[in-house]
Amino acid sequence: QVQLVESGGGLVQAGGSLRLSCAASGSIFSIDVMGWYRQAPGNERELVAHITSGDSTNYADAVKGRFTISRDNAKNTVYLQMNYLNPADTAVYYCHAIIVRVGAPNKYQYWGQGTQVTVSS
């Protein structure tokens, strides 16, 4: 079994910062892409940012220049530093990872349970 556990969400005023963390645990052989998605009420889930095992990154246009994704491969953990938050960033943020399990040759995608980020104006 593999689990993704997120932390770091909360309530912040516009202009403020938050840092999300997501730790993967379980029978992990390797982790390919790790990333963050978000879903606001009434909207579809959308990509925020992702980072490959080689540290290549990709960001949604709405967060470029404000958010930074990073990972610690030794800890199987991905981070999302969010600066200059605004009310449009309010959403449930989900961690996502593509993982190869020990003893299983295929890649599988996993999701965290989600963490709420609320930005007040």
PDB file of C-alpha atoms in Angstrom:
ATOM      1  CA  GLN A   1       0.000   0.000   0.000  1.00  0.00           C
ATOM      2  CA  VAL A   2       1.060   3.555  -0.694  1.00  0.00           C
ATOM      3  CA  GLN A   3      -0.235   6.655   1.066  1.00  0.00           C
ATOM      4  CA  LEU A   4       0.157  10.357   0.417  1.00  0.00           C
ATOM      5  CA  VAL A   5      -0.311  12.528   3.489  1.00  0.00           C
ATOM      6  CA  GLU A   6      -0.614  16.290   3.104  1.00  0.00           C
ATOM      7  CA  SER A   7      -0.128  19.025   5.661  1.00  0.00           C
ATOM      8  CA  GLY A   8       0.174  22.784   5.815  1.00  0.00           C
ATOM      9  CA  GLY A   9      -3.175  24.109   4.649  1.00  0.00           C
ATOM     10  CA  GLY A  10      -5.116  26.741   6.525  1.00  0.00           C
ATOM     11  CA  LEU A  11      -6.517  30.259   6.538  1.00  0.00           C
ATOM     12  CA  VAL A  12      -4.364  33.188   5.455  1.00  0.00           C
ATOM     13  CA  GLN A  13      -4.956  36.796   4.488  1.00  0.00           C
ATOM     14  CA  ALA A  14      -4.431  37.995   0.956  1.00  0.00           C
ATOM     15  CA  GLY A  15      -0.763  38.647   0.321  1.00  0.00           C
ATOM     16  CA  GLY A  16       0.293  36.013   2.784  1.00  0.00           C
ATOM     17  CA  SER A  17       2.139  32.721   2.388  1.00  0.00           C
ATOM     18  CA  LEU A  18       1.619  29.049   3.119  1.00  0.00           C
ATOM     19  CA  ARG A  19       3.756  25.975   2.608  1.00  0.00           C
ATOM     20  CA  LEU A  20       2.165  22.647   1.795  1.00  0.00           C
ATOM     21  CA  SER A  21       3.928  19.336   2.323  1.00  0.00           C
ATOM     22  CA  CYS A  22       3.079  15.864   1.065  1.00  0.00           C
ATOM     23  CA  ALA A  23       4.888  12.741   2.206  1.00  0.00           C
ATOM     24  CA  ALA A  24       4.564   9.447   0.377  1.00  0.00           C
ATOM     25  CA  SER A  25       4.954   6.244   2.361  1.00  0.00           C
ATOM     26  CA  GLY A  26       4.572   2.517   1.854  1.00  0.00           C
ATOM     27  CA  SER A  27       6.061  -0.022  -0.515  1.00  0.00           C
ATOM     28  CA  ILE A  28       7.696   2.501  -2.818  1.00  0.00           C
ATOM     29  CA  PHE A  29      10.372   1.538  -5.317  1.00  0.00           C
ATOM     30  CA  SER A  30      10.557   4.894  -7.062  1.00  0.00           C
ATOM     31  CA  ILE A  31       8.543   8.058  -7.556  1.00  0.00           C
ATOM     32  CA  ASP A  32       8.269   9.607 -10.993  1.00  0.00           C
ATOM     33  CA  VAL A  33       6.259  12.823 -11.031  1.00  0.00           C
ATOM     34  CA  MET A  34       4.981  14.522  -7.904  1.00  0.00           C
ATOM     35  CA  GLY A  35       2.634  17.449  -7.983  1.00  0.00           C
ATOM     36  CA  TRP A  36      -0.222  19.501  -6.657  1.00  0.00           C
ATOM     37  CA  TYR A  37      -3.723  19.989  -7.991  1.00  0.00           C
ATOM     38  CA  ARG A  38      -6.511  22.127  -6.612  1.00  0.00           C
ATOM     39  CA  GLN A  39     -10.276  22.194  -6.788  1.00  0.00           C
ATOM     40  CA  ALA A  40     -12.446  25.151  -5.882  1.00  0.00           C
ATOM     41  CA  PRO A  41     -16.201  24.746  -5.314  1.00  0.00           C
ATOM     42  CA  GLY A  42     -18.013  24.343  -8.613  1.00  0.00           C
ATOM     43  CA  ASN A  43     -14.776  23.969 -10.550  1.00  0.00           C
ATOM     44  CA  GLU A  44     -12.917  21.021 -11.970  1.00  0.00           C
ATOM     45  CA  ARG A  45      -9.689  19.850 -10.423  1.00  0.00           C
ATOM     46  CA  GLU A  46      -6.768  21.646 -12.062  1.00  0.00           C
ATOM     47  CA  LEU A  47      -3.020  21.257 -12.107  1.00  0.00           C
ATOM     48  CA  VAL A  48      -1.116  23.744  -9.969  1.00  0.00           C
ATOM     49  CA  ALA A  49       2.433  22.468 -10.428  1.00  0.00           C
ATOM     50  CA  HIS A  50       4.404  19.307 -10.863  1.00  0.00           C
ATOM     51  CA  ILE A  51       8.026  18.253 -10.586  1.00  0.00           C
ATOM     52  CA  THR A  52       9.742  15.267 -12.153  1.00  0.00           C
ATOM     53  CA  SER A  53      12.326  12.984 -10.612  1.00  0.00           C
ATOM     54  CA  GLY A  54      14.910  15.049 -12.492  1.00  0.00           C
ATOM     55  CA  ASP A  55      13.591  18.263 -10.911  1.00  0.00           C
ATOM     56  CA  SER A  56      11.965  19.632 -14.052  1.00  0.00           C
ATOM     57  CA  THR A  57       9.006  21.752 -13.069  1.00  0.00           C
ATOM     58  CA  ASN A  58       5.784  22.932 -14.658  1.00  0.00           C
ATOM     59  CA  TYR A  59       3.372  25.550 -13.308  1.00  0.00           C
ATOM     60  CA  ALA A  60      -0.114  26.708 -14.120  1.00  0.00           C
ATOM     61  CA  ASP A  61      -0.071  30.231 -15.548  1.00  0.00           C
ATOM     62  CA  ALA A  62      -2.142  31.489 -12.613  1.00  0.00           C
ATOM     63  CA  VAL A  63       0.587  30.637 -10.090  1.00  0.00           C
ATOM     64  CA  LYS A  64       3.795  31.297 -12.027  1.00  0.00           C
ATOM     65  CA  GLY A  65       6.091  33.619 -10.123  1.00  0.00           C
ATOM     66  CA  ARG A  66       4.175  33.118  -6.858  1.00  0.00           C
ATOM     67  CA  PHE A  67       4.343  29.380  -6.135  1.00  0.00           C
ATOM     68  CA  THR A  68       7.424  27.166  -6.000  1.00  0.00           C
ATOM     69  CA  ILE A  69       7.372  23.381  -6.054  1.00  0.00           C
ATOM     70  CA  SER A  70      10.260  21.310  -4.729  1.00  0.00           C
ATOM     71  CA  ARG A  71      10.898  17.757  -3.600  1.00  0.00           C
ATOM     72  CA  ASP A  72      13.129  15.834  -1.231  1.00  0.00           C
ATOM     73  CA  ASN A  73      13.691  12.452  -2.804  1.00  0.00           C
ATOM     74  CA  ALA A  74      15.302  11.030   0.340  1.00  0.00           C
ATOM     75  CA  LYS A  75      12.079  11.757   2.232  1.00  0.00           C
ATOM     76  CA  ASN A  76       9.665  11.012  -0.642  1.00  0.00           C
ATOM     77  CA  THR A  77       8.201  14.427   0.020  1.00  0.00           C
ATOM     78  CA  VAL A  78       6.999  17.237  -2.214  1.00  0.00           C
ATOM     79  CA  TYR A  79       6.502  20.818  -1.104  1.00  0.00           C
ATOM     80  CA  LEU A  80       4.548  23.757  -2.452  1.00  0.00           C
ATOM     81  CA  GLN A  81       5.611  27.196  -1.257  1.00  0.00           C
ATOM     82  CA  MET A  82       2.779  29.609  -1.958  1.00  0.00           C
ATOM     83  CA  ASN A  83       3.487  33.342  -1.773  1.00  0.00           C
ATOM     84  CA  TYR A  84       1.362  36.405  -2.532  1.00  0.00           C
ATOM     85  CA  LEU A  85      -1.798  34.383  -2.067  1.00  0.00           C
ATOM     86  CA  ASN A  86      -5.076  35.870  -3.218  1.00  0.00           C
ATOM     87  CA  PRO A  87      -8.711  34.816  -2.751  1.00  0.00           C
ATOM     88  CA  ALA A  88      -8.708  33.102  -6.170  1.00  0.00           C
ATOM     89  CA  ASP A  89      -6.242  30.591  -4.717  1.00  0.00           C
ATOM     90  CA  THR A  90      -8.875  29.333  -2.268  1.00  0.00           C
ATOM     91  CA  ALA A  91      -9.411  25.636  -2.924  1.00  0.00           C
ATOM     92  CA  VAL A  92      -8.771  22.143  -1.674  1.00  0.00           C
ATOM     93  CA  TYR A  93      -5.227  21.238  -2.664  1.00  0.00           C
ATOM     94  CA  TYR A  94      -4.453  17.639  -3.538  1.00  0.00           C
ATOM     95  CA  CYS A  95      -1.078  15.970  -3.690  1.00  0.00           C
ATOM     96  CA  HIS A  96      -0.517  13.651  -6.635  1.00  0.00           C
ATOM     97  CA  ALA A  97       2.262  11.201  -7.401  1.00  0.00           C
ATOM     98  CA  ILE A  98       3.115   8.583  -9.988  1.00  0.00           C
ATOM     99  CA  ILE A  99       4.787   5.728  -8.182  1.00  0.00           C
ATOM    100  CA  VAL A 100       6.371   2.394  -8.934  1.00  0.00           C
ATOM    101  CA  ARG A 101       5.724  -0.007  -6.064  1.00  0.00           C
ATOM    102  CA  VAL A 102       8.177  -2.589  -4.827  1.00  0.00           C
ATOM    103  CA  GLY A 103       7.624  -5.806  -6.745  1.00  0.00           C
ATOM    104  CA  ALA A 104       5.275  -4.244  -9.290  1.00  0.00           C
ATOM    105  CA  PRO A 105       6.671  -3.098 -12.654  1.00  0.00           C
ATOM    106  CA  ASN A 106       3.928  -0.641 -13.596  1.00  0.00           C
ATOM    107  CA  LYS A 107       3.446   2.967 -12.579  1.00  0.00           C
ATOM    108  CA  TYR A 108       0.341   3.917 -10.615  1.00  0.00           C
ATOM    109  CA  GLN A 109      -1.002   7.293  -9.684  1.00  0.00           C
ATOM    110  CA  TYR A 110      -1.954   8.168  -6.143  1.00  0.00           C
ATOM    111  CA  TRP A 111      -3.800  11.069  -4.534  1.00  0.00           C
ATOM    112  CA  GLY A 112      -3.693  12.600  -1.107  1.00  0.00           C
ATOM    113  CA  GLN A 113      -6.837  13.296   0.883  1.00  0.00           C
ATOM    114  CA  GLY A 114      -6.693  17.040   0.214  1.00  0.00           C
ATOM    115  CA  THR A 115      -5.963  20.038   2.397  1.00  0.00           C
ATOM    116  CA  GLN A 116      -8.035  23.211   2.487  1.00  0.00           C
ATOM    117  CA  VAL A 117      -6.429  26.536   1.662  1.00  0.00           C
ATOM    118  CA  THR A 118      -8.558  29.609   2.299  1.00  0.00           C
ATOM    119  CA  VAL A 119      -7.398  33.113   1.438  1.00  0.00           C
ATOM    120  CA  SER A 120      -9.380  35.988   2.892  1.00  0.00           C
ATOM    121  CA  SER A 121      -9.547  39.409   1.263  1.00  0.00           C
TER     122      SER A 121
END
